[in-house]
Amino acid sequence: MARKKQYWLMKSEPDEYSIDDLEKDGTAHWDGVRNYQARNFMRDQMKIGDKVIFYHSNAKPSGAAGIAEVASEAYPDFTAFDPNDKHFDPKSKKDKPTWYMVDVKFVKKFDRFVPLSEIKENPKLQNMKLVQRGNRLSVMPITKEEFDEIVKMGKAKK
DNA sequence: GCCAACGTTGGC
DNA sequence: GCCAACGTTGGC
């Protein structure tokens, strides 16, 4: 049988790229990840069809904005090769890239935005790396239970 | 804008 | 290999 579906949380600053941008574009490549742990998750563990919580960081407020889906295997992040790109990294070579990215596909925007404060208050979500002190990972695995809980919180209140 | 926490770099 | 200095992340 196929591998179990994995769930992820991916952070983006909405000033840079928000859930609305993704909705408009349909799919986007998740470029600019310059953290080895996050890269390893994308390169080694992400599979097409994995579900992603799209999280707005450095936002007012920060929080979970919607759902996306992994739409490609990892491939070299070409923005690292472009000296004019702000994510340029001279250490990444075309024949041996340091950085990778995946494509993500828009699935849905939450009926209601789930602010970080509510995630922190939810006892079911206390194990997430997101709420642990000082965590700066921009791509992190989450459990199905955590994914489902956030999706539930993102539904409009009756 | 502040600042704590973290990752990376570079001198030794 | 240690560790101080520096740059970045990200909540507030």
PDB file of C-alpha atoms (C1' of nucleotides) in Angstrom:
ATOM      1  CA  MET A   1       0.000   0.000   0.000  1.00  0.00           C
ATOM      2  CA  ALA A   2       1.047   3.542  -0.578  1.00  0.00           C
ATOM      3  CA  ARG A   3       2.737   5.442   2.139  1.00  0.00           C
ATOM      4  CA  LYS A   4       0.536   7.087   4.699  1.00  0.00           C
ATOM      5  CA  LYS A   5      -0.404  10.626   3.926  1.00  0.00           C
ATOM      6  CA  GLN A   6       1.677  13.180   5.745  1.00  0.00           C
ATOM      7  CA  TYR A   7       0.456  16.515   7.057  1.00  0.00           C
ATOM      8  CA  TRP A   8       2.422  19.733   7.160  1.00  0.00           C
ATOM      9  CA  LEU A   9       2.328  23.265   8.338  1.00  0.00           C
ATOM     10  CA  MET A  10       4.042  25.811   6.135  1.00  0.00           C
ATOM     11  CA  LYS A  11       4.639  29.399   7.092  1.00  0.00           C
ATOM     12  CA  SER A  12       4.568  32.359   4.790  1.00  0.00           C
ATOM     13  CA  GLU A  13       4.565  36.033   5.484  1.00  0.00           C
ATOM     14  CA  PRO A  14       1.356  37.352   3.945  1.00  0.00           C
ATOM     15  CA  ASP A  15       3.160  40.496   2.845  1.00  0.00           C
ATOM     16  CA  GLU A  16       5.273  38.190   0.706  1.00  0.00           C
ATOM     17  CA  TYR A  17       2.785  35.526  -0.244  1.00  0.00           C
ATOM     18  CA  SER A  18      -0.609  35.025   1.340  1.00  0.00           C
ATOM     19  CA  ILE A  19      -3.391  32.470   1.051  1.00  0.00           C
ATOM     20  CA  ASP A  20      -5.170  34.961  -1.211  1.00  0.00           C
ATOM     21  CA  ASP A  21      -2.213  35.006  -3.560  1.00  0.00           C
ATOM     22  CA  LEU A  22      -2.271  31.228  -3.660  1.00  0.00           C
ATOM     23  CA  GLU A  23      -6.002  31.207  -4.323  1.00  0.00           C
ATOM     24  CA  LYS A  24      -5.468  33.568  -7.232  1.00  0.00           C
ATOM     25  CA  ASP A  25      -2.529  31.646  -8.640  1.00  0.00           C
ATOM     26  CA  GLY A  26      -3.853  28.135  -8.067  1.00  0.00           C
ATOM     27  CA  THR A  27      -0.385  26.693  -7.556  1.00  0.00           C
ATOM     28  CA  ALA A  28       2.897  28.215  -6.498  1.00  0.00           C
ATOM     29  CA  HIS A  29       6.418  27.045  -5.955  1.00  0.00           C
ATOM     30  CA  TRP A  30       7.472  27.323  -2.377  1.00  0.00           C
ATOM     31  CA  ASP A  31      10.818  28.991  -2.957  1.00  0.00           C
ATOM     32  CA  GLY A  32      13.140  30.717  -0.571  1.00  0.00           C
ATOM     33  CA  VAL A  33      13.427  28.076   2.146  1.00  0.00           C
ATOM     34  CA  ARG A  34      16.963  28.493   3.487  1.00  0.00           C
ATOM     35  CA  ASN A  35      16.849  26.247   6.504  1.00  0.00           C
ATOM     36  CA  TYR A  36      18.290  22.752   6.378  1.00  0.00           C
ATOM     37  CA  GLN A  37      15.675  21.094   8.531  1.00  0.00           C
ATOM     38  CA  ALA A  38      12.841  22.579   6.504  1.00  0.00           C
ATOM     39  CA  ARG A  39      14.611  21.618   3.295  1.00  0.00           C
ATOM     40  CA  ASN A  40      15.024  18.046   4.455  1.00  0.00           C
ATOM     41  CA  PHE A  41      11.316  17.764   5.153  1.00  0.00           C
ATOM     42  CA  MET A  42      10.475  18.999   1.687  1.00  0.00           C
ATOM     43  CA  ARG A  43      13.150  17.032  -0.115  1.00  0.00           C
ATOM     44  CA  ASP A  44      12.908  13.748   1.754  1.00  0.00           C
ATOM     45  CA  GLN A  45       9.410  13.421   3.081  1.00  0.00           C
ATOM     46  CA  MET A  46       6.891  15.445   1.125  1.00  0.00           C
ATOM     47  CA  LYS A  47       4.820  13.584  -1.394  1.00  0.00           C
ATOM     48  CA  ILE A  48       2.275  14.754  -3.904  1.00  0.00           C
ATOM     49  CA  GLY A  49      -1.125  14.927  -2.263  1.00  0.00           C
ATOM     50  CA  ASP A  50       0.128  15.674   1.241  1.00  0.00           C
ATOM     51  CA  LYS A  51      -2.063  18.207   2.973  1.00  0.00           C
ATOM     52  CA  VAL A  52      -0.688  21.505   4.202  1.00  0.00           C
ATOM     53  CA  ILE A  53      -1.903  24.092   6.684  1.00  0.00           C
ATOM     54  CA  PHE A  54      -1.067  27.465   5.164  1.00  0.00           C
ATOM     55  CA  TYR A  55       0.104  29.611   8.042  1.00  0.00           C
ATOM     56  CA  HIS A  56       0.588  33.372   8.032  1.00  0.00           C
ATOM     57  CA  SER A  57       3.614  34.417  10.035  1.00  0.00           C
ATOM     58  CA  ASN A  58       4.642  37.946  10.934  1.00  0.00           C
ATOM     59  CA  ALA A  59       1.066  38.943  10.353  1.00  0.00           C
ATOM     60  CA  LYS A  60      -1.584  40.867  12.227  1.00  0.00           C
ATOM     61  CA  PRO A  61      -2.498  38.552  13.672  1.00  0.00           C
ATOM     62  CA  SER A  62      -0.455  35.475  12.832  1.00  0.00           C
ATOM     63  CA  GLY A  63      -2.313  32.233  12.393  1.00  0.00           C
ATOM     64  CA  ALA A  64      -3.644  29.486  10.147  1.00  0.00           C
ATOM     65  CA  ALA A  65      -5.260  30.826   7.008  1.00  0.00           C
ATOM     66  CA  GLY A  66      -6.248  27.822   4.943  1.00  0.00           C
ATOM     67  CA  ILE A  67      -5.374  24.519   3.332  1.00  0.00           C
ATOM     68  CA  ALA A  68      -3.039  23.686   0.488  1.00  0.00           C
ATOM     69  CA  GLU A  69      -1.755  20.468  -1.007  1.00  0.00           C
ATOM     70  CA  VAL A  70       1.683  19.368  -2.122  1.00  0.00           C
ATOM     71  CA  ALA A  71       1.618  19.342  -5.923  1.00  0.00           C
ATOM     72  CA  SER A  72       5.119  18.219  -6.897  1.00  0.00           C
ATOM     73  CA  GLU A  73       8.117  16.307  -5.711  1.00  0.00           C
ATOM     74  CA  ALA A  74      10.972  18.448  -4.444  1.00  0.00           C
ATOM     75  CA  TYR A  75      13.166  20.002  -7.112  1.00  0.00           C
ATOM     76  CA  PRO A  76      16.030  22.496  -6.988  1.00  0.00           C
ATOM     77  CA  ASP A  77      15.101  25.986  -5.832  1.00  0.00           C
ATOM     78  CA  PHE A  78      16.249  28.001  -8.826  1.00  0.00           C
ATOM     79  CA  THR A  79      15.970  31.288  -6.973  1.00  0.00           C
ATOM     80  CA  ALA A  80      19.206  30.291  -5.229  1.00  0.00           C
ATOM     81  CA  PHE A  81      21.019  30.439  -8.594  1.00  0.00           C
ATOM     82  CA  ASP A  82      19.933  33.951  -9.524  1.00  0.00           C
ATOM     83  CA  PRO A  83      22.245  36.700  -8.257  1.00  0.00           C
ATOM     84  CA  ASN A  84      19.434  39.193  -8.673  1.00  0.00           C
ATOM     85  CA  ASP A  85      17.047  37.231  -6.522  1.00  0.00           C
ATOM     86  CA  LYS A  86      16.815  38.070  -2.874  1.00  0.00           C
ATOM     87  CA  HIS A  87      17.105  34.387  -2.045  1.00  0.00           C
ATOM     88  CA  PHE A  88      20.335  34.035  -4.036  1.00  0.00           C
ATOM     89  CA  ASP A  89      22.827  31.691  -2.395  1.00  0.00           C
ATOM     90  CA  PRO A  90      26.235  31.439  -4.112  1.00  0.00           C
ATOM     91  CA  LYS A  91      26.939  28.185  -2.291  1.00  0.00           C
ATOM     92  CA  SER A  92      24.135  26.404  -4.122  1.00  0.00           C
ATOM     93  CA  LYS A  93      25.426  25.016  -7.429  1.00  0.00           C
ATOM     94  CA  LYS A  94      23.281  23.937 -10.347  1.00  0.00           C
ATOM     95  CA  ASP A  95      24.917  20.530 -10.493  1.00  0.00           C
ATOM     96  CA  LYS A  96      24.665  20.137  -6.745  1.00  0.00           C
ATOM     97  CA  PRO A  97      21.873  22.314  -5.390  1.00  0.00           C
ATOM     98  CA  THR A  98      21.757  23.127  -1.730  1.00  0.00           C
ATOM     99  CA  TRP A  99      18.129  24.183  -1.671  1.00  0.00           C
ATOM    100  CA  TYR A 100      14.943  22.536  -2.810  1.00  0.00           C
ATOM    101  CA  MET A 101      11.320  23.477  -3.098  1.00  0.00           C
ATOM    102  CA  VAL A 102       7.980  21.902  -3.869  1.00  0.00           C
ATOM    103  CA  ASP A 103       4.899  23.178  -5.626  1.00  0.00           C
ATOM    104  CA  VAL A 104       1.791  23.695  -3.544  1.00  0.00           C
ATOM    105  CA  LYS A 105      -1.770  23.841  -4.785  1.00  0.00           C
ATOM    106  CA  PHE A 106      -4.581  25.908  -3.331  1.00  0.00           C
ATOM    107  CA  VAL A 107      -7.282  23.832  -1.653  1.00  0.00           C
ATOM    108  CA  LYS A 108      -9.347  26.232   0.405  1.00  0.00           C
ATOM    109  CA  LYS A 109      -9.274  29.285   2.528  1.00  0.00           C
ATOM    110  CA  PHE A 110     -10.697  28.871   6.011  1.00  0.00           C
ATOM    111  CA  ASP A 111     -14.135  30.328   6.644  1.00  0.00           C
ATOM    112  CA  ARG A 112     -12.569  31.977   9.597  1.00  0.00           C
ATOM    113  CA  PHE A 113      -8.913  32.716  10.211  1.00  0.00           C
ATOM    114  CA  VAL A 114      -7.483  30.754  13.156  1.00  0.00           C
ATOM    115  CA  PRO A 115      -5.212  33.055  15.141  1.00  0.00           C
ATOM    116  CA  LEU A 116      -2.143  31.712  16.881  1.00  0.00           C
ATOM    117  CA  SER A 117      -3.640  32.704  20.229  1.00  0.00           C
ATOM    118  CA  GLU A 118      -6.421  30.132  19.743  1.00  0.00           C
ATOM    119  CA  ILE A 119      -3.976  27.467  18.650  1.00  0.00           C
ATOM    120  CA  LYS A 120      -2.017  28.090  21.818  1.00  0.00           C
ATOM    121  CA  GLU A 121      -5.160  27.768  23.910  1.00  0.00           C
ATOM    122  CA  ASN A 122      -6.239  24.484  22.364  1.00  0.00           C
ATOM    123  CA  PRO A 123      -5.073  21.595  24.554  1.00  0.00           C
ATOM    124  CA  LYS A 124      -5.015  19.259  21.539  1.00  0.00           C
ATOM    125  CA  LEU A 125      -2.436  21.389  19.776  1.00  0.00           C
ATOM    126  CA  GLN A 126       0.146  21.797  22.494  1.00  0.00           C
ATOM    127  CA  ASN A 127       2.545  19.289  20.975  1.00  0.00           C
ATOM    128  CA  MET A 128       2.921  21.181  17.742  1.00  0.00           C
ATOM    129  CA  LYS A 129       6.349  22.622  17.106  1.00  0.00           C
ATOM    130  CA  LEU A 130       4.564  25.798  16.166  1.00  0.00           C
ATOM    131  CA  VAL A 131       3.575  26.629  19.740  1.00  0.00           C
ATOM    132  CA  GLN A 132       6.834  25.571  21.312  1.00  0.00           C
ATOM    133  CA  ARG A 133       9.116  28.266  22.465  1.00  0.00           C
ATOM    134  CA  GLY A 134      11.397  29.901  19.995  1.00  0.00           C
ATOM    135  CA  ASN A 135      10.542  27.637  17.122  1.00  0.00           C
ATOM    136  CA  ARG A 136      11.495  29.110  13.794  1.00  0.00           C
ATOM    137  CA  LEU A 137      10.926  26.244  11.435  1.00  0.00           C
ATOM    138  CA  SER A 138       9.045  27.393   8.358  1.00  0.00           C
ATOM    139  CA  VAL A 139       8.056  23.882   7.294  1.00  0.00           C
ATOM    140  CA  MET A 140       7.082  21.339   9.916  1.00  0.00           C
ATOM    141  CA  PRO A 141       5.276  18.014  10.056  1.00  0.00           C
ATOM    142  CA  ILE A 142       2.052  17.830  12.029  1.00  0.00           C
ATOM    143  CA  THR A 143      -0.215  14.914  12.864  1.00  0.00           C
ATOM    144  CA  LYS A 144      -3.518  14.139  11.211  1.00  0.00           C
ATOM    145  CA  GLU A 145      -5.233  14.900  14.498  1.00  0.00           C
ATOM    146  CA  GLU A 146      -3.622  18.337  14.645  1.00  0.00           C
ATOM    147  CA  PHE A 147      -4.486  18.985  11.027  1.00  0.00           C
ATOM    148  CA  ASP A 148      -8.111  18.001  11.551  1.00  0.00           C
ATOM    149  CA  GLU A 149      -8.371  20.077  14.699  1.00  0.00           C
ATOM    150  CA  ILE A 150      -7.141  23.225  12.981  1.00  0.00           C
ATOM    151  CA  VAL A 151      -9.460  22.606  10.050  1.00  0.00           C
ATOM    152  CA  LYS A 152     -12.331  22.285  12.520  1.00  0.00           C
ATOM    153  CA  MET A 153     -11.345  25.576  14.131  1.00  0.00           C
ATOM    154  CA  GLY A 154     -11.271  27.155  10.674  1.00  0.00           C
ATOM    155  CA  LYS A 155     -14.923  26.378  10.045  1.00  0.00           C
ATOM    156  CA  ALA A 156     -17.404  29.156  10.596  1.00  0.00           C
ATOM    157  CA  LYS A 157     -19.055  29.116  13.969  1.00  0.00           C
ATOM    158  CA  LYS A 158     -22.700  28.269  13.944  1.00  0.00           C
TER     159      LYS A 158
ATOM    160  C1'  DG B   1      10.122  48.702  16.537  1.00  0.00           C
ATOM    161  C1'  DC B   2      11.775  45.703  20.168  1.00  0.00           C
ATOM    162  C1'  DC B   3      13.928  41.771  21.511  1.00  0.00           C
ATOM    163  C1'  DA B   4      14.375  36.704  22.629  1.00  0.00           C
ATOM    164  C1'  DA B   5      15.644  32.594  20.510  1.00  0.00           C
ATOM    165  C1'  DC B   6      17.824  30.353  17.191  1.00  0.00           C
ATOM    166  C1'  DG B   7      21.072  29.044  13.123  1.00  0.00           C
ATOM    167  C1'  DT B   8      25.305  30.086  10.826  1.00  0.00           C
ATOM    168  C1'  DT B   9      29.894  31.838  10.381  1.00  0.00           C
ATOM    169  C1'  DG B  10      34.555  32.373  11.289  1.00  0.00           C
ATOM    170  C1'  DG B  11      38.633  33.076  14.346  1.00  0.00           C
ATOM    171  C1'  DC B  12      41.391  30.542  17.058  1.00  0.00           C
TER     172       DC B  12
ATOM    173  C1'  DG C   1      35.898  21.583  17.801  1.00  0.00           C
ATOM    174  C1'  DC C   2      34.666  25.532  20.628  1.00  0.00           C
ATOM    175  C1'  DC C   3      32.205  29.576  21.083  1.00  0.00           C
ATOM    176  C1'  DA C   4      31.438  34.600  20.382  1.00  0.00           C
ATOM    177  C1'  DA C   5      29.573  37.510  17.061  1.00  0.00           C
ATOM    178  C1'  DC C   6      26.349  38.224  13.833  1.00  0.00           C
ATOM    179  C1'  DG C   7      22.076  37.866  11.044  1.00  0.00           C
ATOM    180  C1'  DT C   8      17.351  36.256  10.858  1.00  0.00           C
ATOM    181  C1'  DT C   9      12.837  34.865  12.466  1.00  0.00           C
ATOM    182  C1'  DG C  10       8.695  35.951  14.303  1.00  0.00           C
ATOM    183  C1'  DG C  11       5.579  37.173  18.292  1.00  0.00           C
ATOM    184  C1'  DC C  12       4.160  41.015  20.521  1.00  0.00           C
TER     185       DC C  12
END
